CSV table of C-alpha atoms in Angstrom, one decimal:
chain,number,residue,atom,x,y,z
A,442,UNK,CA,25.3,16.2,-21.4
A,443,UNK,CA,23.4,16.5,-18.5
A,444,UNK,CA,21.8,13.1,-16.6
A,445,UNK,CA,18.2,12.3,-17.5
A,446,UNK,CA,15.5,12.4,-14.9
A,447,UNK,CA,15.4,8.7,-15.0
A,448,UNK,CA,18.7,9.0,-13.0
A,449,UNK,CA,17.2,9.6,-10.0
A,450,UNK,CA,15.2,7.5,-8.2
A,451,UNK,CA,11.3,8.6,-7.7
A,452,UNK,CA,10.5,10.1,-4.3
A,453,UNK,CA,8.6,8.0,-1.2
A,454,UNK,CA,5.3,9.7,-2.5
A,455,UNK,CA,5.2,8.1,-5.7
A,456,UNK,CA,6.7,4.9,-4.4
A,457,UNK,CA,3.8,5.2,-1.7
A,458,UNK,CA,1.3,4.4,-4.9
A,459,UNK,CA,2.8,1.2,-6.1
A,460,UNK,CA,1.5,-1.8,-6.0
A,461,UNK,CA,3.6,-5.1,-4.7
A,462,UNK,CA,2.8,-8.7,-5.0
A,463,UNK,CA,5.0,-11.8,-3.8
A,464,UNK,CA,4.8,-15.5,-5.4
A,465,UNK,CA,6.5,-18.3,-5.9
A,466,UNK,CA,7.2,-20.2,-8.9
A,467,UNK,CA,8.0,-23.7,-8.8
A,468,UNK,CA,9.1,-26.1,-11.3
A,469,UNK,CA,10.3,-29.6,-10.2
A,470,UNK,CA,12.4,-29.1,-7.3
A,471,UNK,CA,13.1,-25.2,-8.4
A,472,UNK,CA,11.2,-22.4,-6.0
A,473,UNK,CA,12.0,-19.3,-6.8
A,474,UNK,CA,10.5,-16.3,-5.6
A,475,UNK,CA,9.1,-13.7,-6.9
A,476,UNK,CA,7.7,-9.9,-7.0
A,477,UNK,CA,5.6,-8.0,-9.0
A,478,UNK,CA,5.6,-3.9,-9.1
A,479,UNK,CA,2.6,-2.6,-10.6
A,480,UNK,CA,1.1,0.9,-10.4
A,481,UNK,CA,-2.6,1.4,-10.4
A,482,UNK,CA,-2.7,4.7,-12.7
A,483,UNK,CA,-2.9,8.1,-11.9
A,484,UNK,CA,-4.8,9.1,-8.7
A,485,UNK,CA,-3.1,12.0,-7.1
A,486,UNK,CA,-3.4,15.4,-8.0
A,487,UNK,CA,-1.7,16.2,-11.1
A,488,UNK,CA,-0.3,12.7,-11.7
A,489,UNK,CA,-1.4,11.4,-15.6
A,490,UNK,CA,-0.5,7.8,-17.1
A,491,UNK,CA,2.6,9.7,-18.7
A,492,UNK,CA,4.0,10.8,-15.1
A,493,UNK,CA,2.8,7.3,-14.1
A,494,UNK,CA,5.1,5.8,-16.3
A,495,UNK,CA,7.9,7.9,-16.4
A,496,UNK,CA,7.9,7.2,-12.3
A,497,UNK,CA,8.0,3.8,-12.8
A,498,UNK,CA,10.5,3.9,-15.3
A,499,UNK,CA,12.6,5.9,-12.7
A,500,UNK,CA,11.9,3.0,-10.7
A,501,UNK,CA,13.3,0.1,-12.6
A,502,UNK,CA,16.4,2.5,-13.4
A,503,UNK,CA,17.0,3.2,-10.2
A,504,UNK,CA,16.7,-1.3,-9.1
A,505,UNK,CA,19.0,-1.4,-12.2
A,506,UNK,CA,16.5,-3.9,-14.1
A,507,UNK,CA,16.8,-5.4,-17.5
A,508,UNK,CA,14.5,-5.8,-20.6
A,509,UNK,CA,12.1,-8.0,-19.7
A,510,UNK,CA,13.0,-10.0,-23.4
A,511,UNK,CA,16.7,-10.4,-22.2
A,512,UNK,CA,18.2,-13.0,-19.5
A,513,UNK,CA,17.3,-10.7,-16.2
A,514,UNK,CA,20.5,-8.8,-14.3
A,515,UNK,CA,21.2,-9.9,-10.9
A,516,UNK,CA,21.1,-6.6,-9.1
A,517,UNK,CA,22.0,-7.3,-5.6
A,518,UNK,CA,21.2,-7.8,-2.6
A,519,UNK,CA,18.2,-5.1,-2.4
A,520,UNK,CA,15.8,-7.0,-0.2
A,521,UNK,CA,15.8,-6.7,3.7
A,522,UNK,CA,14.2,-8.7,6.3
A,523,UNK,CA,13.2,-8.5,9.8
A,524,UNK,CA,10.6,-10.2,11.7
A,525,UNK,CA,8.7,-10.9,9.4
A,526,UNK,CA,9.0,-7.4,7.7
A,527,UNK,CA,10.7,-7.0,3.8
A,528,UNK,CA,11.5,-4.1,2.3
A,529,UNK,CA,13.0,-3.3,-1.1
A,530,UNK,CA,16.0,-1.0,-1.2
A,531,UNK,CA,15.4,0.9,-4.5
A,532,UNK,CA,18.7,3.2,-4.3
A,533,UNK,CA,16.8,6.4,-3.1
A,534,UNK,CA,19.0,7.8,-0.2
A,535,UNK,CA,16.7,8.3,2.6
A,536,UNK,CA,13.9,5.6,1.7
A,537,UNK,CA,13.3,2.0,1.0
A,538,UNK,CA,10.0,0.6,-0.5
A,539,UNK,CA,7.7,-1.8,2.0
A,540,UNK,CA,6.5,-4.7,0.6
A,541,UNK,CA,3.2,-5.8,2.1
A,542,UNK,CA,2.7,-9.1,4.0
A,543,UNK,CA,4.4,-12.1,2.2
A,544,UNK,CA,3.8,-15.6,2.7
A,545,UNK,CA,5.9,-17.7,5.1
A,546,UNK,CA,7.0,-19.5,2.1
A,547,UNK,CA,8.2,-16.6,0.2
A,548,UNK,CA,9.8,-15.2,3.8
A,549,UNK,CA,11.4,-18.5,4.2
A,550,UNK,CA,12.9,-18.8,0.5
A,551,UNK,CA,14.4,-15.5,0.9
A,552,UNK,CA,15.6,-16.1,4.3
A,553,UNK,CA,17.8,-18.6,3.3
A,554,UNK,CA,19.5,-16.6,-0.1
A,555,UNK,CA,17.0,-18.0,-2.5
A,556,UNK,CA,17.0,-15.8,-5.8
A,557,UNK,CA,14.0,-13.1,-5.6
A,558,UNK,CA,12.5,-12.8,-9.4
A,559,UNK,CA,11.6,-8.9,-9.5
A,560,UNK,CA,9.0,-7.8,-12.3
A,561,UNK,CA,8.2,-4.3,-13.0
A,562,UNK,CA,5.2,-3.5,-15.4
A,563,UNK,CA,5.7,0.3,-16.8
A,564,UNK,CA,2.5,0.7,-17.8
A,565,UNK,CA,-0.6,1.1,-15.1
A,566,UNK,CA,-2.5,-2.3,-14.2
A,567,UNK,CA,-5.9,-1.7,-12.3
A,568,UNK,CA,-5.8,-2.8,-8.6
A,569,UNK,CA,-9.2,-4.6,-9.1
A,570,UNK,CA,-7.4,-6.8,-11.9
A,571,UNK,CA,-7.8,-10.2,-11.6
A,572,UNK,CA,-5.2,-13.2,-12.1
A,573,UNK,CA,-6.3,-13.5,-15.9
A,574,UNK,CA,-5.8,-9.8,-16.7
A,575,UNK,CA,-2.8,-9.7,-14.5
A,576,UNK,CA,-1.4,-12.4,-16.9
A,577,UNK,CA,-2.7,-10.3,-20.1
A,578,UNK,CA,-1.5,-7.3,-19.0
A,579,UNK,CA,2.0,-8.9,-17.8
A,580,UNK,CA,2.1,-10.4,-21.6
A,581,UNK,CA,1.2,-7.3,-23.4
A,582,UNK,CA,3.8,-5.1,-21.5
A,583,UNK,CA,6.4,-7.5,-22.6
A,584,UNK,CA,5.4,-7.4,-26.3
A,585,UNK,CA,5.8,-3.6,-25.7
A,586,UNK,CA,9.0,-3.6,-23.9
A,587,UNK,CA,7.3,-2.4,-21.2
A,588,UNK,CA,8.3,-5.1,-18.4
A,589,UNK,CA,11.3,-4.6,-16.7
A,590,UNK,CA,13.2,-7.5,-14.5
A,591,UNK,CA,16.0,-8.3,-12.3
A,592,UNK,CA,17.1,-11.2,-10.2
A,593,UNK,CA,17.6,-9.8,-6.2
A,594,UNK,CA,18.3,-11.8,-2.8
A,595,UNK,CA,17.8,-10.9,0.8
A,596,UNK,CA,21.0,-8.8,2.6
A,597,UNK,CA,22.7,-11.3,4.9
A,598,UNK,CA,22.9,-10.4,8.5
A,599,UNK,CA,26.2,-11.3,10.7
């Protein structure tokens, strides 16, 4: 059997259209951080919600993710920092995806080896959305088994 085309991880042009958010959740003493992968929807030529998808499923293949129903996978060290810089190795040869301007808070966290909470949504989620759609959308992507997670922490340096 040959592999499927979810075996290779989706080129810097379609990883150039997703969308990246960082957070942190805290409960009690307990910060961890977090990112969120979205994709807008279609918008270049020839791309439809279907090759949307499919590239983002490519995507959480390729970072190793989990179901988002099940205890997430830790996946490894995929983050990397520098000066203030983060960038998310997603297993593609040449390329690594940028994730734009964190907090200092999130920077610091990972800095130190917190545990980085990564959440892929398969299915499109408008720029423009707010936190309340965000949230609906992030709940009705699990009910589908559409979200796809993974626990990561920063590369260490020597």
């Amino acid at each position: 059997m040959t592999s499927s085309s979810l075996d290779v991880p989706p080129g810097p042009g379609f990883v150039a259209t997703v969308a990246a958010a960082t957070g942190i959740h805290r409960r009690g003493d307990l910060a961890v951080a977090q990112l969120l992968i979205t994709h807008p929807g279609p918008r270049r030529q020839g791309e439809t919600a279907e090759t949307v998808e499919n590239g983002m499923r490519q995507l959480a293949t390729a970072l190793r993710l989990g179901p988002g129903h099940q205890d997430p996978p830790v996946i490894g060290a995929q983050l990397m920092t520098s000066r203030g810089h983060v960038a998310l190795d997603y297993s593609h040869e040449q390329y690594v995806m940028t994730i734009p301007q964190p907090s200092q808070d999130w920077l610091a966290l990972v800095a130190v080896g917190a545990a980085c909470r990564v959440c892929l949504m398969i299915s499109p989620l408008p720029l423009a959305a707010d936190q309340a759609a965000t949230d609906a959308h992030l709940r009705a992507s699990l009910a589908r088994g559409q979200l796809m997670w993974g626990t990561t922490f920063a590369r260490r340096r020597f």
